[in-house]
CSV table of C-alpha atoms in Angstrom, one decimal:
chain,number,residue,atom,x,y,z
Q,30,UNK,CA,0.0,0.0,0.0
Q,31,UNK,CA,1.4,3.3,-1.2
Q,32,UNK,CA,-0.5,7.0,-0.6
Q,33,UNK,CA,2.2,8.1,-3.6
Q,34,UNK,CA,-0.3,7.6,-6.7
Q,35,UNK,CA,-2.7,9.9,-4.8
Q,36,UNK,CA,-0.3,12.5,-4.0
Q,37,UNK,CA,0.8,12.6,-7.5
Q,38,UNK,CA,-2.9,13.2,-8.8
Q,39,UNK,CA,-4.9,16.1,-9.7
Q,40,UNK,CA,-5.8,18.1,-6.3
Q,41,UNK,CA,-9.5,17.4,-7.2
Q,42,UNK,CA,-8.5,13.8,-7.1
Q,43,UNK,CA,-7.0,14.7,-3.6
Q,44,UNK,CA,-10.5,16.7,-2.2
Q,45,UNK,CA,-12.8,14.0,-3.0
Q,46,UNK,CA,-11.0,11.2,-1.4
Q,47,UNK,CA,-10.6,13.7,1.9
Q,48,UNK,CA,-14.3,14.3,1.8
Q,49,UNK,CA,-15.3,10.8,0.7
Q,50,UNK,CA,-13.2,8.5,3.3
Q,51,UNK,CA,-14.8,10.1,6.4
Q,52,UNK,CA,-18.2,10.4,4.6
Q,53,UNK,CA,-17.9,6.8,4.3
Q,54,UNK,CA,-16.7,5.6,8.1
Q,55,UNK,CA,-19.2,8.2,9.1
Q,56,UNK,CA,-22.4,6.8,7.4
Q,57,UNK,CA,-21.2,3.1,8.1
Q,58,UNK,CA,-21.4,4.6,11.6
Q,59,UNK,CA,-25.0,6.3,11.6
Q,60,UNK,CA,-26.4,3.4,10.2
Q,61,UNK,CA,-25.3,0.9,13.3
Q,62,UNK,CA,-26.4,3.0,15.6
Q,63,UNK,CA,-29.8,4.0,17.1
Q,64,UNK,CA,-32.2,6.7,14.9
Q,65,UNK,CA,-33.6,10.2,16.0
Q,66,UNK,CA,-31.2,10.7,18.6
Q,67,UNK,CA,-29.4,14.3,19.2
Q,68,UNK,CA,-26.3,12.1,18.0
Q,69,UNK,CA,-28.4,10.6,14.7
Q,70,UNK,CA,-29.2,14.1,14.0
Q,71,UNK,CA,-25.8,15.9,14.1
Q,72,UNK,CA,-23.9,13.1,12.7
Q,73,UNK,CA,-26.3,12.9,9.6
Q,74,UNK,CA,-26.0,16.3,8.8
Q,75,UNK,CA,-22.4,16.2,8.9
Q,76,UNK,CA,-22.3,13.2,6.8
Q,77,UNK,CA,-25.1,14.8,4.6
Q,78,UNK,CA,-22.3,17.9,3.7
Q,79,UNK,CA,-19.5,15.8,3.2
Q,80,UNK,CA,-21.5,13.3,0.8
Q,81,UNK,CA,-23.1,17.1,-0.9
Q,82,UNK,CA,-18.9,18.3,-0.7
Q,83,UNK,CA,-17.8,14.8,-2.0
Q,84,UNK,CA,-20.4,15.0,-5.2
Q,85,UNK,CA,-19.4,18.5,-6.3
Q,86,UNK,CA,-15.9,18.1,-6.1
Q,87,UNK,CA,-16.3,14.9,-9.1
Q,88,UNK,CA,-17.4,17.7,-11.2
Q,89,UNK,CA,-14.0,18.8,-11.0
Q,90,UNK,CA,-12.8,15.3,-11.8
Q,91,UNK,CA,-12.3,14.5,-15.9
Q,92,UNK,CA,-10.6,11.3,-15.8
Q,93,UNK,CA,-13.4,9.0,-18.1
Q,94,UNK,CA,-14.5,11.2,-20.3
Q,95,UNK,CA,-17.3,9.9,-22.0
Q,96,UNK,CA,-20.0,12.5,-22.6
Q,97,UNK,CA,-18.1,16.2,-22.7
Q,98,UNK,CA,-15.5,15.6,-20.4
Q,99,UNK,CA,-18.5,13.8,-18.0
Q,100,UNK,CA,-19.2,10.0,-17.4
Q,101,UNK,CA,-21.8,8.1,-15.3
Q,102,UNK,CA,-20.2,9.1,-11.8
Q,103,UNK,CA,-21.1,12.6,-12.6
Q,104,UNK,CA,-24.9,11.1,-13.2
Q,105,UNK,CA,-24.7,9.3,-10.1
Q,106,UNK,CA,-23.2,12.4,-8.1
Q,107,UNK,CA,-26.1,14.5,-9.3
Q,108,UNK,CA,-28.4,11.8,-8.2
Q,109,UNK,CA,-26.5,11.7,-4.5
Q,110,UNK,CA,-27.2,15.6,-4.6
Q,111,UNK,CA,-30.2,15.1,-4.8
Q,112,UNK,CA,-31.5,12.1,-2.2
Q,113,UNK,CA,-29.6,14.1,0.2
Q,114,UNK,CA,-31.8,17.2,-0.3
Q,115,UNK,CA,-34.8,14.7,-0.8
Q,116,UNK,CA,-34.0,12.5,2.3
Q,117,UNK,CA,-33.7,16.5,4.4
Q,118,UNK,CA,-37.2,17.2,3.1
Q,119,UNK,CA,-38.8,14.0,4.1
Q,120,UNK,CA,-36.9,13.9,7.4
Q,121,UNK,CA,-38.3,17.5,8.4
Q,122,UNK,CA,-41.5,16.8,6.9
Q,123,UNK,CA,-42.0,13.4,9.6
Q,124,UNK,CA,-41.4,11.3,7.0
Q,125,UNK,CA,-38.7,9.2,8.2
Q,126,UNK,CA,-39.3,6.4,6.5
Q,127,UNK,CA,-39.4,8.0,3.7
Q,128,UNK,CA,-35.4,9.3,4.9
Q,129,UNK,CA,-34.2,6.1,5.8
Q,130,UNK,CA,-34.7,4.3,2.2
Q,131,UNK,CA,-33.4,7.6,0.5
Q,132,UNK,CA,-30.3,7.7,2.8
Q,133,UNK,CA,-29.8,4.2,2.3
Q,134,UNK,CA,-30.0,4.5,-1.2
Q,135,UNK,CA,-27.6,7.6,-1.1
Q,136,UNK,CA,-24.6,5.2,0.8
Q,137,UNK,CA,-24.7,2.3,-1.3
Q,138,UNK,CA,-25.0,4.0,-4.7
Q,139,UNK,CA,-22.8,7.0,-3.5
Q,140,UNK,CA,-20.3,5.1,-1.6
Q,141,UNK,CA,-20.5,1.7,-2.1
Q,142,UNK,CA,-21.1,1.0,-5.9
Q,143,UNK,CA,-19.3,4.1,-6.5
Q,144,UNK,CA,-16.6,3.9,-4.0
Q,145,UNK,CA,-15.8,-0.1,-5.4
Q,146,UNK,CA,-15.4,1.1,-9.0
Q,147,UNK,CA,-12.5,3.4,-7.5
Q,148,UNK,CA,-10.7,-0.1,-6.6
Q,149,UNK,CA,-10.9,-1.7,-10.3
Q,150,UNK,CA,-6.9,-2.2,-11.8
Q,151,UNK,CA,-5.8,0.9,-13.5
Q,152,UNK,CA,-7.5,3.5,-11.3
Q,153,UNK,CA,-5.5,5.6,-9.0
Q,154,UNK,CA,-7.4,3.6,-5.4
Q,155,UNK,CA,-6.2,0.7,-6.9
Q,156,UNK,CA,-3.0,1.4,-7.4
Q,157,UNK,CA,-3.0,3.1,-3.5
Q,158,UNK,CA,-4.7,0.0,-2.0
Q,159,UNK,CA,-2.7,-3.0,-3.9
Q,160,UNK,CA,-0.1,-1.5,-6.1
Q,161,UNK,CA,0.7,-2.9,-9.5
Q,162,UNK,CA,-0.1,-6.7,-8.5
Q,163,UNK,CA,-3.2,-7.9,-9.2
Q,164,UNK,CA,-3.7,-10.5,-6.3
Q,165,UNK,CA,-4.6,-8.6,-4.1
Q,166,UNK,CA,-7.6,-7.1,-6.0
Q,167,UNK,CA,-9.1,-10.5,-6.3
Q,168,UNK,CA,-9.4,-10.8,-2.0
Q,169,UNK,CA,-10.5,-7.1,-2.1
Q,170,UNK,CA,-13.5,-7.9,-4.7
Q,171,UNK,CA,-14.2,-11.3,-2.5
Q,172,UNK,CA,-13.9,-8.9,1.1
Q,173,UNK,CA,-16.4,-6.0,-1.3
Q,174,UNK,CA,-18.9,-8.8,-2.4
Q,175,UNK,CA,-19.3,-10.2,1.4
Q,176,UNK,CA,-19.3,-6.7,2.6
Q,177,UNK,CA,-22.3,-5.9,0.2
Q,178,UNK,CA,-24.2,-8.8,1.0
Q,179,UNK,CA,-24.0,-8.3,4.7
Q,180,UNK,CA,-24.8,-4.5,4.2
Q,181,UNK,CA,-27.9,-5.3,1.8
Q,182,UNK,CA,-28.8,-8.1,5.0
Q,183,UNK,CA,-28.8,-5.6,7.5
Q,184,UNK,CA,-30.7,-2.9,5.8
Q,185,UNK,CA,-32.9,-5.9,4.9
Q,186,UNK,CA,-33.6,-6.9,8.6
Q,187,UNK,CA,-34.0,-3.5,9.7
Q,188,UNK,CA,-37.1,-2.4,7.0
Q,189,UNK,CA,-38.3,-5.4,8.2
Q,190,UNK,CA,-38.2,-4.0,11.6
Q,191,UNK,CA,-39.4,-0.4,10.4
């Protein structure tokens, strides 16, 4: 594991992962622990600005460009935009059920499905987490696919509980 491929990229490249990291650790943590709490309330809206600052700052990211210097990430950042300010409306409006599903929606689009494509071989995460050797990508992709099915079992469990 080297930090050098992210301190030779673009300074964008730099912003999003220091808004995105603690956005991530931040929302794993809001979701484990109880809802509607003074704690729930300030934590969220802290993690609700990072996740705004993290989407914004891929606008200033051109790496794939597929559609005039854009690519889906920017789609899905506007999308993450947007359940934030949704998921702010429905929680203010008593509709917290309403939040949750937005919120969770927000994390694993915004951070997990987004935040695993960072970690495919040739893209600057990659070569941060594993380097140039590919074995190591193949136990991250097994440790991601467990990690998503245990994240999709517990959001399950607690609709259910809802």
């Amino acid at each position: 594991m080297s930090f050098q491929p992210l301190l030779d990229a673009p300074l964008a490249v730099q912003f999003h992962v220091a808004t995105v990291v603690p956005a991530a650790i931040l929302g794993a943590f809001i979701f484990l622990r109880p809802k509607g709490t003074a704690i729930h309330r300030l934590f969220g809206k802290i993690w609700v600005m990072l996740m705004v600052t993290t989407s914004v700052s891929t606008f200033f990211i051109h790496e794939l460009r597929m559609f005039y210097g854009f690519s889906p990430i920017h789609l899905l950042s506007a999308f993450t935009i947007y359940g934030c300010l949704q998921s702010i409306y429905f929680a203010r409006r008593g509709d917290i059920r309403r939040h949750m599903r937005i919120m969770q929606s927000v994390y694993l689009g915004g951070i997990v499905i987004a935040g695993g494509f960072t970690f495919v071989p040739g893209r600057i995460m990659h070569e941060v987490a594993f380097g140039d050797g590919r074995a190591g990508f193949v136990a991250f992709s097994a440790g991601a696919l467990l990690f998503v099915f245990l994240f999709l079992t517990v959001l399950k469990q607690r609709r259910r509980a809802a």
